[in-house]
């Protein structure tokens, strides 16, 4: 029997960890191609969009994919919707691997908002020196907030429009609490903006320690999935059943 073929829609640490944890499968990982030097997962890798639901469905058939795993970032709503639709039309089982969101702890001062735009509107009331960690594509939403100064961290440089008062810090995690505390102190940050991505939380711990507010952007709604896993271990177990 040839090994079962798994297509992992990735671009996340979980996607890479899952690809490395399936030695008995033929694993293809798919990346969107947003970063110039992506961290490459183990196994086969393809890069670039599929061309919508039809393109993804064609790919599943052409590559004889047996099972589809959506291990994309919780904010990558379009590809998740496409994955659900393509799995349905091709009759492939779909597993959604999604790390849990963050939970507020004593000492936190969190302000949850539904969108990047709502975060930008709220900011001037909470602080003026902002640590913006929403990623390159999330920076444009803050372009019309001239009252604030931004330290924006991203893997790739942002493209216009960008805020008037902006310093860009090109960096990729993992980050440490000590490193985050140093950044907050050196740049006199008085408010942090983050998506509720879940996972490593050094920046949130640092904000709590310094007593600064956090604007947390809620996750977009995702299509209902037949199967979900919240960790790589759960996903591996599901794939072996
Ligand atoms: P998105 O808005 O949900 O998707 C837009 C389009 O990009 C999709 O329709 C698809 O094009 C293509 N695409 C997205 N992910 C893909 C993948 N893994 N493989 C092939 N094509 C993909 O996506 P996004 O929010 O820009 O995220 C892009 C990638 O970055 C994802 O892999 C995600 O896991 C990763 N990422 C996103 C964030 C975030 O905050 N959004 C953060 C960290 C990492 P076609 O319709 O042509 O197939």
PDB file of C-alpha atoms and ligand atoms in Angstrom:
ATOM      1  CA  UNK A   1       0.000   0.000   0.000  1.00  0.00           C
ATOM      2  CA  UNK A   2       1.421   3.453  -0.895  1.00  0.00           C
ATOM      3  CA  UNK A   3       1.489   5.882   2.025  1.00  0.00           C
ATOM      4  CA  UNK A   4      -1.505   8.156   2.447  1.00  0.00           C
ATOM      5  CA  UNK A   5      -1.005  11.662   1.060  1.00  0.00           C
ATOM      6  CA  UNK A   6      -1.643  14.610   3.387  1.00  0.00           C
ATOM      7  CA  UNK A   7      -1.784  18.186   2.175  1.00  0.00           C
ATOM      8  CA  UNK A   8      -0.986  20.612   4.995  1.00  0.00           C
ATOM      9  CA  UNK A   9      -1.989  24.220   4.399  1.00  0.00           C
ATOM     10  CA  UNK A  10       0.698  25.831   6.501  1.00  0.00           C
ATOM     11  CA  UNK A  11       2.583  29.041   7.103  1.00  0.00           C
ATOM     12  CA  UNK A  12       2.626  28.404  10.865  1.00  0.00           C
ATOM     13  CA  UNK A  13       4.871  26.711  13.419  1.00  0.00           C
ATOM     14  CA  UNK A  14       2.171  24.073  13.893  1.00  0.00           C
ATOM     15  CA  UNK A  15       2.168  23.344  10.169  1.00  0.00           C
ATOM     16  CA  UNK A  16       5.938  22.784  10.221  1.00  0.00           C
ATOM     17  CA  UNK A  17       5.789  20.651  13.375  1.00  0.00           C
ATOM     18  CA  UNK A  18       3.016  18.492  11.910  1.00  0.00           C
ATOM     19  CA  UNK A  19       4.910  17.968   8.637  1.00  0.00           C
ATOM     20  CA  UNK A  20       7.887  16.701  10.656  1.00  0.00           C
ATOM     21  CA  UNK A  21       5.722  14.390  12.759  1.00  0.00           C
ATOM     22  CA  UNK A  22       4.276  12.231   9.952  1.00  0.00           C
ATOM     23  CA  UNK A  23       7.068   9.922   8.711  1.00  0.00           C
ATOM     24  CA  UNK A  24       4.576   7.293   7.527  1.00  0.00           C
ATOM     25  CA  UNK A  25       2.706   9.688   5.215  1.00  0.00           C
ATOM     26  CA  UNK A  26       3.490  11.433   1.972  1.00  0.00           C
ATOM     27  CA  UNK A  27       3.374  15.026   3.222  1.00  0.00           C
ATOM     28  CA  UNK A  28       2.927  18.057   0.991  1.00  0.00           C
ATOM     29  CA  UNK A  29       3.016  21.451   2.707  1.00  0.00           C
ATOM     30  CA  UNK A  30       1.570  24.488   1.018  1.00  0.00           C
ATOM     31  CA  UNK A  31       2.772  28.030   1.721  1.00  0.00           C
ATOM     32  CA  UNK A  32       1.189  31.215   0.432  1.00  0.00           C
ATOM     33  CA  UNK A  33       4.529  32.699  -0.643  1.00  0.00           C
ATOM     34  CA  UNK A  34       4.236  35.904   1.388  1.00  0.00           C
ATOM     35  CA  UNK A  35       7.759  35.744   2.873  1.00  0.00           C
ATOM     36  CA  UNK A  36      10.903  35.742   0.738  1.00  0.00           C
ATOM     37  CA  UNK A  37      12.828  33.286   2.908  1.00  0.00           C
ATOM     38  CA  UNK A  38      10.177  31.070   4.511  1.00  0.00           C
ATOM     39  CA  UNK A  39      11.061  28.455   7.109  1.00  0.00           C
ATOM     40  CA  UNK A  40      10.587  25.315   5.029  1.00  0.00           C
ATOM     41  CA  UNK A  41       8.725  22.300   6.445  1.00  0.00           C
ATOM     42  CA  UNK A  42       9.947  18.717   6.088  1.00  0.00           C
ATOM     43  CA  UNK A  43       8.695  16.779   3.068  1.00  0.00           C
ATOM     44  CA  UNK A  44       7.392  18.196  -0.211  1.00  0.00           C
ATOM     45  CA  UNK A  45       6.654  21.917  -0.329  1.00  0.00           C
ATOM     46  CA  UNK A  46       4.640  23.920  -2.838  1.00  0.00           C
ATOM     47  CA  UNK A  47       4.438  27.710  -2.751  1.00  0.00           C
ATOM     48  CA  UNK A  48       1.758  30.139  -3.989  1.00  0.00           C
ATOM     49  CA  UNK A  49      -2.022  30.393  -4.212  1.00  0.00           C
ATOM     50  CA  UNK A  50      -4.104  27.636  -5.824  1.00  0.00           C
ATOM     51  CA  UNK A  51      -6.492  29.965  -7.620  1.00  0.00           C
ATOM     52  CA  UNK A  52      -9.488  29.822  -5.292  1.00  0.00           C
ATOM     53  CA  UNK A  53     -11.687  26.870  -4.349  1.00  0.00           C
ATOM     54  CA  UNK A  54     -11.641  25.331  -7.846  1.00  0.00           C
ATOM     55  CA  UNK A  55      -7.855  25.499  -8.031  1.00  0.00           C
ATOM     56  CA  UNK A  56      -7.464  23.865  -4.640  1.00  0.00           C
ATOM     57  CA  UNK A  57     -10.015  21.159  -5.525  1.00  0.00           C
ATOM     58  CA  UNK A  58      -8.140  20.448  -8.789  1.00  0.00           C
ATOM     59  CA  UNK A  59      -4.880  20.208  -6.854  1.00  0.00           C
ATOM     60  CA  UNK A  60      -6.368  17.739  -4.347  1.00  0.00           C
ATOM     61  CA  UNK A  61      -7.486  15.513  -7.206  1.00  0.00           C
ATOM     62  CA  UNK A  62      -4.301  15.839  -9.303  1.00  0.00           C
ATOM     63  CA  UNK A  63      -2.011  15.034  -6.381  1.00  0.00           C
ATOM     64  CA  UNK A  64      -4.334  12.281  -5.116  1.00  0.00           C
ATOM     65  CA  UNK A  65      -4.477  13.915  -1.713  1.00  0.00           C
ATOM     66  CA  UNK A  66      -6.266  11.650   0.774  1.00  0.00           C
ATOM     67  CA  UNK A  67      -6.684  14.129   3.596  1.00  0.00           C
ATOM     68  CA  UNK A  68      -6.458  17.882   3.929  1.00  0.00           C
ATOM     69  CA  UNK A  69      -5.164  19.633   7.058  1.00  0.00           C
ATOM     70  CA  UNK A  70      -5.809  23.334   7.483  1.00  0.00           C
ATOM     71  CA  UNK A  71      -2.940  24.405   9.764  1.00  0.00           C
ATOM     72  CA  UNK A  72      -2.994  28.025   8.653  1.00  0.00           C
ATOM     73  CA  UNK A  73      -2.893  31.009  10.984  1.00  0.00           C
ATOM     74  CA  UNK A  74      -6.196  31.698  12.837  1.00  0.00           C
ATOM     75  CA  UNK A  75      -6.455  35.019  10.956  1.00  0.00           C
ATOM     76  CA  UNK A  76      -6.011  33.495   7.480  1.00  0.00           C
ATOM     77  CA  UNK A  77      -9.785  33.346   6.965  1.00  0.00           C
ATOM     78  CA  UNK A  78      -9.897  33.174   3.169  1.00  0.00           C
ATOM     79  CA  UNK A  79      -7.741  30.077   2.740  1.00  0.00           C
ATOM     80  CA  UNK A  80      -9.645  28.363   5.575  1.00  0.00           C
ATOM     81  CA  UNK A  81     -12.956  29.042   3.825  1.00  0.00           C
ATOM     82  CA  UNK A  82     -11.467  27.755   0.566  1.00  0.00           C
ATOM     83  CA  UNK A  83     -10.181  24.617   2.308  1.00  0.00           C
ATOM     84  CA  UNK A  84     -13.614  23.834   3.734  1.00  0.00           C
ATOM     85  CA  UNK A  85     -15.294  24.329   0.346  1.00  0.00           C
ATOM     86  CA  UNK A  86     -12.680  22.332  -1.606  1.00  0.00           C
ATOM     87  CA  UNK A  87     -12.805  19.467   0.903  1.00  0.00           C
ATOM     88  CA  UNK A  88     -16.593  19.386   0.545  1.00  0.00           C
ATOM     89  CA  UNK A  89     -16.641  19.310  -3.272  1.00  0.00           C
ATOM     90  CA  UNK A  90     -13.908  16.661  -3.518  1.00  0.00           C
ATOM     91  CA  UNK A  91     -15.160  14.534  -0.620  1.00  0.00           C
ATOM     92  CA  UNK A  92     -11.782  14.723   1.179  1.00  0.00           C
ATOM     93  CA  UNK A  93     -11.759  14.685   4.978  1.00  0.00           C
ATOM     94  CA  UNK A  94     -10.627  17.995   6.465  1.00  0.00           C
ATOM     95  CA  UNK A  95      -8.894  18.488   9.803  1.00  0.00           C
ATOM     96  CA  UNK A  96      -8.563  22.036  11.104  1.00  0.00           C
ATOM     97  CA  UNK A  97      -5.546  22.445  13.390  1.00  0.00           C
ATOM     98  CA  UNK A  98      -6.028  25.649  15.332  1.00  0.00           C
ATOM     99  CA  UNK A  99      -4.129  26.640  18.477  1.00  0.00           C
ATOM    100  CA  UNK A 100      -6.364  28.031  21.228  1.00  0.00           C
ATOM    101  CA  UNK A 101      -6.665  31.780  21.694  1.00  0.00           C
ATOM    102  CA  UNK A 102      -5.136  33.530  24.709  1.00  0.00           C
ATOM    103  CA  UNK A 103      -6.896  33.806  28.059  1.00  0.00           C
ATOM    104  CA  UNK A 104      -6.765  36.933  30.207  1.00  0.00           C
ATOM    105  CA  UNK A 105      -4.891  36.571  33.521  1.00  0.00           C
ATOM    106  CA  UNK A 106      -4.906  38.620  36.730  1.00  0.00           C
ATOM    107  CA  UNK A 107      -2.937  41.816  36.134  1.00  0.00           C
ATOM    108  CA  UNK A 108      -3.864  42.002  32.440  1.00  0.00           C
ATOM    109  CA  UNK A 109      -5.567  45.110  31.026  1.00  0.00           C
ATOM    110  CA  UNK A 110      -6.972  43.785  27.750  1.00  0.00           C
ATOM    111  CA  UNK A 111      -9.306  45.564  25.365  1.00  0.00           C
ATOM    112  CA  UNK A 112     -10.856  43.146  22.890  1.00  0.00           C
ATOM    113  CA  UNK A 113     -11.914  44.540  19.502  1.00  0.00           C
ATOM    114  CA  UNK A 114     -13.370  42.810  16.445  1.00  0.00           C
ATOM    115  CA  UNK A 115     -11.124  44.296  13.739  1.00  0.00           C
ATOM    116  CA  UNK A 116      -7.832  46.075  13.039  1.00  0.00           C
ATOM    117  CA  UNK A 117      -9.834  49.224  12.252  1.00  0.00           C
ATOM    118  CA  UNK A 118     -11.547  49.096  15.640  1.00  0.00           C
ATOM    119  CA  UNK A 119      -8.113  48.736  17.262  1.00  0.00           C
ATOM    120  CA  UNK A 120      -6.885  51.848  15.431  1.00  0.00           C
ATOM    121  CA  UNK A 121      -9.963  53.827  16.539  1.00  0.00           C
ATOM    122  CA  UNK A 122      -9.490  52.828  20.198  1.00  0.00           C
ATOM    123  CA  UNK A 123      -5.729  53.430  20.405  1.00  0.00           C
ATOM    124  CA  UNK A 124      -5.450  57.175  21.101  1.00  0.00           C
ATOM    125  CA  UNK A 125      -7.567  56.746  24.244  1.00  0.00           C
ATOM    126  CA  UNK A 126      -5.206  54.089  25.640  1.00  0.00           C
ATOM    127  CA  UNK A 127      -1.718  55.289  24.740  1.00  0.00           C
ATOM    128  CA  UNK A 128       0.474  57.175  22.273  1.00  0.00           C
ATOM    129  CA  UNK A 129       3.550  54.947  21.912  1.00  0.00           C
ATOM    130  CA  UNK A 130       2.340  51.742  20.367  1.00  0.00           C
ATOM    131  CA  UNK A 131       4.012  48.353  19.906  1.00  0.00           C
ATOM    132  CA  UNK A 132       2.212  46.997  16.847  1.00  0.00           C
ATOM    133  CA  UNK A 133       2.571  43.221  16.379  1.00  0.00           C
ATOM    134  CA  UNK A 134      -0.202  42.514  13.894  1.00  0.00           C
ATOM    135  CA  UNK A 135       2.209  41.564  11.065  1.00  0.00           C
ATOM    136  CA  UNK A 136       3.074  43.337   7.828  1.00  0.00           C
ATOM    137  CA  UNK A 137      -0.414  43.129   6.333  1.00  0.00           C
ATOM    138  CA  UNK A 138      -1.963  44.548   9.507  1.00  0.00           C
ATOM    139  CA  UNK A 139       0.010  47.807   9.538  1.00  0.00           C
ATOM    140  CA  UNK A 140      -1.984  49.713   6.881  1.00  0.00           C
ATOM    141  CA  UNK A 141      -5.084  49.822   9.112  1.00  0.00           C
ATOM    142  CA  UNK A 142      -3.181  52.198  11.438  1.00  0.00           C
ATOM    143  CA  UNK A 143      -2.184  54.658   8.693  1.00  0.00           C
ATOM    144  CA  UNK A 144      -4.831  57.195   9.769  1.00  0.00           C
ATOM    145  CA  UNK A 145      -3.814  57.384  13.423  1.00  0.00           C
ATOM    146  CA  UNK A 146      -1.446  60.406  13.383  1.00  0.00           C
ATOM    147  CA  UNK A 147      -1.738  60.936  17.165  1.00  0.00           C
ATOM    148  CA  UNK A 148       0.285  57.766  17.795  1.00  0.00           C
ATOM    149  CA  UNK A 149       3.881  56.689  17.264  1.00  0.00           C
ATOM    150  CA  UNK A 150       4.319  53.053  16.212  1.00  0.00           C
ATOM    151  CA  UNK A 151       7.014  50.455  16.637  1.00  0.00           C
ATOM    152  CA  UNK A 152       5.803  47.819  14.149  1.00  0.00           C
ATOM    153  CA  UNK A 153       7.377  44.373  14.142  1.00  0.00           C
ATOM    154  CA  UNK A 154       7.096  42.168  11.060  1.00  0.00           C
ATOM    155  CA  UNK A 155       9.065  39.552   9.143  1.00  0.00           C
ATOM    156  CA  UNK A 156       8.908  41.504   5.873  1.00  0.00           C
ATOM    157  CA  UNK A 157       8.898  45.306   5.424  1.00  0.00           C
ATOM    158  CA  UNK A 158       5.390  46.830   5.203  1.00  0.00           C
ATOM    159  CA  UNK A 159       4.124  48.448   2.037  1.00  0.00           C
ATOM    160  CA  UNK A 160       2.212  51.776   1.964  1.00  0.00           C
ATOM    161  CA  UNK A 161      -0.046  53.070   3.335  1.00  0.00           C
ATOM    162  CA  UNK A 162       1.760  53.108   6.692  1.00  0.00           C
ATOM    163  CA  UNK A 163       1.413  55.350   9.782  1.00  0.00           C
ATOM    164  CA  UNK A 164       3.042  58.786   9.711  1.00  0.00           C
ATOM    165  CA  UNK A 165       5.160  58.096  12.805  1.00  0.00           C
ATOM    166  CA  UNK A 166       6.546  54.606  12.264  1.00  0.00           C
ATOM    167  CA  UNK A 167       9.646  52.646  13.141  1.00  0.00           C
ATOM    168  CA  UNK A 168       9.821  49.165  11.632  1.00  0.00           C
ATOM    169  CA  UNK A 169      11.538  46.309  13.417  1.00  0.00           C
ATOM    170  CA  UNK A 170      12.181  43.383  11.072  1.00  0.00           C
ATOM    171  CA  UNK A 171      12.273  40.242  13.184  1.00  0.00           C
ATOM    172  CA  UNK A 172      10.843  36.757  13.421  1.00  0.00           C
ATOM    173  CA  UNK A 173      10.061  34.865  16.651  1.00  0.00           C
ATOM    174  CA  UNK A 174      10.431  33.099  18.948  1.00  0.00           C
ATOM    175  CA  UNK A 175      10.716  36.049  21.338  1.00  0.00           C
ATOM    176  CA  UNK A 176      11.630  35.996  25.027  1.00  0.00           C
ATOM    177  CA  UNK A 177       9.957  37.827  27.888  1.00  0.00           C
ATOM    178  CA  UNK A 178      13.261  39.566  28.702  1.00  0.00           C
ATOM    179  CA  UNK A 179      13.635  40.695  25.090  1.00  0.00           C
ATOM    180  CA  UNK A 180      10.060  41.981  24.974  1.00  0.00           C
ATOM    181  CA  UNK A 181      10.515  43.820  28.280  1.00  0.00           C
ATOM    182  CA  UNK A 182      13.644  45.485  26.893  1.00  0.00           C
ATOM    183  CA  UNK A 183      11.770  46.609  23.753  1.00  0.00           C
ATOM    184  CA  UNK A 184       8.875  48.031  25.790  1.00  0.00           C
ATOM    185  CA  UNK A 185      11.281  49.897  28.071  1.00  0.00           C
ATOM    186  CA  UNK A 186      13.682  51.219  25.423  1.00  0.00           C
ATOM    187  CA  UNK A 187      10.883  52.522  23.205  1.00  0.00           C
ATOM    188  CA  UNK A 188       8.767  53.802  26.129  1.00  0.00           C
ATOM    189  CA  UNK A 189       5.809  51.782  24.824  1.00  0.00           C
ATOM    190  CA  UNK A 190       2.519  52.498  26.589  1.00  0.00           C
ATOM    191  CA  UNK A 191       0.150  50.218  24.643  1.00  0.00           C
ATOM    192  CA  UNK A 192       0.521  46.885  22.800  1.00  0.00           C
ATOM    193  CA  UNK A 193      -1.605  45.786  19.821  1.00  0.00           C
ATOM    194  CA  UNK A 194      -1.845  42.106  18.905  1.00  0.00           C
ATOM    195  CA  UNK A 195      -4.082  39.680  17.105  1.00  0.00           C
ATOM    196  CA  UNK A 196      -5.438  36.912  19.350  1.00  0.00           C
ATOM    197  CA  UNK A 197      -3.142  34.480  17.579  1.00  0.00           C
ATOM    198  CA  UNK A 198      -2.556  32.183  20.549  1.00  0.00           C
ATOM    199  CA  UNK A 199       0.684  30.299  21.103  1.00  0.00           C
ATOM    200  CA  UNK A 200       3.843  31.888  22.494  1.00  0.00           C
ATOM    201  CA  UNK A 201       2.855  34.832  24.671  1.00  0.00           C
ATOM    202  CA  UNK A 202       6.101  36.583  25.714  1.00  0.00           C
ATOM    203  CA  UNK A 203       4.776  39.996  24.618  1.00  0.00           C
ATOM    204  CA  UNK A 204       1.617  39.577  26.723  1.00  0.00           C
ATOM    205  CA  UNK A 205       3.625  38.529  29.773  1.00  0.00           C
ATOM    206  CA  UNK A 206       5.874  41.557  29.273  1.00  0.00           C
ATOM    207  CA  UNK A 207       2.870  43.903  28.942  1.00  0.00           C
ATOM    208  CA  UNK A 208       1.401  42.460  32.157  1.00  0.00           C
ATOM    209  CA  UNK A 209       4.699  42.944  33.996  1.00  0.00           C
ATOM    210  CA  UNK A 210       4.930  46.565  32.883  1.00  0.00           C
ATOM    211  CA  UNK A 211       1.241  47.201  33.511  1.00  0.00           C
ATOM    212  CA  UNK A 212       0.494  48.443  29.999  1.00  0.00           C
ATOM    213  CA  UNK A 213      -2.844  47.930  28.209  1.00  0.00           C
ATOM    214  CA  UNK A 214      -3.221  45.473  25.335  1.00  0.00           C
ATOM    215  CA  UNK A 215      -5.585  45.879  22.393  1.00  0.00           C
ATOM    216  CA  UNK A 216      -6.404  42.334  21.315  1.00  0.00           C
ATOM    217  CA  UNK A 217      -8.049  41.719  17.963  1.00  0.00           C
ATOM    218  CA  UNK A 218     -10.578  38.884  18.004  1.00  0.00           C
ATOM    219  CA  UNK A 219     -10.256  35.989  15.587  1.00  0.00           C
ATOM    220  CA  UNK A 220     -12.374  36.025  12.434  1.00  0.00           C
ATOM    221  CA  UNK A 221     -15.198  33.507  12.279  1.00  0.00           C
ATOM    222  CA  UNK A 222     -14.129  30.307  10.564  1.00  0.00           C
ATOM    223  CA  UNK A 223     -16.242  27.784   8.687  1.00  0.00           C
ATOM    224  CA  UNK A 224     -17.539  24.970  10.860  1.00  0.00           C
ATOM    225  CA  UNK A 225     -15.242  21.971  10.466  1.00  0.00           C
ATOM    226  CA  UNK A 226     -16.121  18.341  10.952  1.00  0.00           C
ATOM    227  CA  UNK A 227     -12.848  17.718  12.782  1.00  0.00           C
ATOM    228  CA  UNK A 228     -10.628  20.066  14.737  1.00  0.00           C
ATOM    229  CA  UNK A 229      -7.431  19.678  16.724  1.00  0.00           C
ATOM    230  CA  UNK A 230      -5.859  22.220  19.053  1.00  0.00           C
ATOM    231  CA  UNK A 231      -2.352  20.748  19.114  1.00  0.00           C
ATOM    232  CA  UNK A 232       0.031  18.957  16.786  1.00  0.00           C
ATOM    233  CA  UNK A 233      -0.183  15.842  18.997  1.00  0.00           C
ATOM    234  CA  UNK A 234      -3.974  15.762  18.601  1.00  0.00           C
ATOM    235  CA  UNK A 235      -3.635  16.180  14.843  1.00  0.00           C
ATOM    236  CA  UNK A 236      -1.103  13.327  14.607  1.00  0.00           C
ATOM    237  CA  UNK A 237      -3.411  11.069  16.630  1.00  0.00           C
ATOM    238  CA  UNK A 238      -6.399  11.952  14.404  1.00  0.00           C
ATOM    239  CA  UNK A 239      -4.409  11.235  11.227  1.00  0.00           C
ATOM    240  CA  UNK A 240      -3.459   7.789  12.547  1.00  0.00           C
ATOM    241  CA  UNK A 241      -7.043   6.720  13.308  1.00  0.00           C
TER     242      UNK A 241
HETATM  243  P1  LIG B   1      -5.753  34.500   3.439  1.00  0.00           P
HETATM  244  O1  LIG B   1      -6.088  35.949   3.411  1.00  0.00           O
HETATM  245  O2  LIG B   1      -6.620  33.591   4.211  1.00  0.00           O
HETATM  246  O3  LIG B   1      -5.658  33.906   1.955  1.00  0.00           O
HETATM  247  C1  LIG B   1      -5.609  34.715   0.790  1.00  0.00           C
HETATM  248  C2  LIG B   1      -5.166  33.838  -0.360  1.00  0.00           C
HETATM  249  O4  LIG B   1      -3.796  33.493  -0.225  1.00  0.00           O
HETATM  250  C3  LIG B   1      -5.899  32.526  -0.452  1.00  0.00           C
HETATM  251  O5  LIG B   1      -7.145  32.656  -1.095  1.00  0.00           O
HETATM  252  C4  LIG B   1      -4.902  31.677  -1.219  1.00  0.00           C
HETATM  253  O6  LIG B   1      -4.897  32.042  -2.599  1.00  0.00           O
HETATM  254  C5  LIG B   1      -3.578  32.164  -0.676  1.00  0.00           C
HETATM  255  N1  LIG B   1      -3.094  31.353   0.458  1.00  0.00           N
HETATM  256  C6  LIG B   1      -3.189  31.645   1.781  1.00  0.00           C
HETATM  257  N2  LIG B   1      -2.590  30.699   2.515  1.00  0.00           N
HETATM  258  C7  LIG B   1      -2.115  29.779   1.634  1.00  0.00           C
HETATM  259  C8  LIG B   1      -1.383  28.578   1.787  1.00  0.00           C
HETATM  260  N3  LIG B   1      -0.995  28.109   2.987  1.00  0.00           N
HETATM  261  N4  LIG B   1      -1.054  27.894   0.638  1.00  0.00           N
HETATM  262  C9  LIG B   1      -1.417  28.373  -0.582  1.00  0.00           C
HETATM  263  N5  LIG B   1      -2.099  29.501  -0.779  1.00  0.00           N
HETATM  264  C10 LIG B   1      -2.434  30.204   0.324  1.00  0.00           C
HETATM  265  O7  LIG B   1      -4.222  34.335   3.927  1.00  0.00           O
HETATM  266  P2  LIG B   1      -3.272  35.331   4.767  1.00  0.00           P
HETATM  267  O8  LIG B   1      -3.967  35.780   5.991  1.00  0.00           O
HETATM  268  O9  LIG B   1      -2.709  36.327   3.819  1.00  0.00           O
HETATM  269  O10 LIG B   1      -2.120  34.303   5.178  1.00  0.00           O
HETATM  270  C11 LIG B   1      -1.224  33.808   4.203  1.00  0.00           C
HETATM  271  C12 LIG B   1      -0.326  32.774   4.848  1.00  0.00           C
HETATM  272  O11 LIG B   1       0.397  33.368   5.921  1.00  0.00           O
HETATM  273  C13 LIG B   1      -1.066  31.574   5.408  1.00  0.00           C
HETATM  274  O12 LIG B   1      -0.332  30.421   5.055  1.00  0.00           O
HETATM  275  C14 LIG B   1      -1.043  31.794   6.917  1.00  0.00           C
HETATM  276  O13 LIG B   1      -1.001  30.592   7.627  1.00  0.00           O
HETATM  277  C15 LIG B   1       0.226  32.616   7.103  1.00  0.00           C
HETATM  278  N6  LIG B   1       0.140  33.559   8.228  1.00  0.00           N
HETATM  279  C16 LIG B   1      -0.875  34.463   8.275  1.00  0.00           C
HETATM  280  C17 LIG B   1      -0.945  35.334   9.339  1.00  0.00           C
HETATM  281  C18 LIG B   1      -2.070  36.324   9.477  1.00  0.00           C
HETATM  282  O14 LIG B   1      -2.079  37.086  10.474  1.00  0.00           O
HETATM  283  N7  LIG B   1      -3.029  36.367   8.557  1.00  0.00           N
HETATM  284  C19 LIG B   1       0.047  35.301  10.348  1.00  0.00           C
HETATM  285  C20 LIG B   1       1.083  34.372  10.244  1.00  0.00           C
HETATM  286  C21 LIG B   1       1.123  33.512   9.168  1.00  0.00           C
HETATM  287  P3  LIG B   1      -5.753  31.208  -3.689  1.00  0.00           P
HETATM  288  O15 LIG B   1      -7.181  31.611  -3.470  1.00  0.00           O
HETATM  289  O16 LIG B   1      -5.165  31.671  -4.982  1.00  0.00           O
HETATM  290  O17 LIG B   1      -5.512  29.755  -3.426  1.00  0.00           O
END
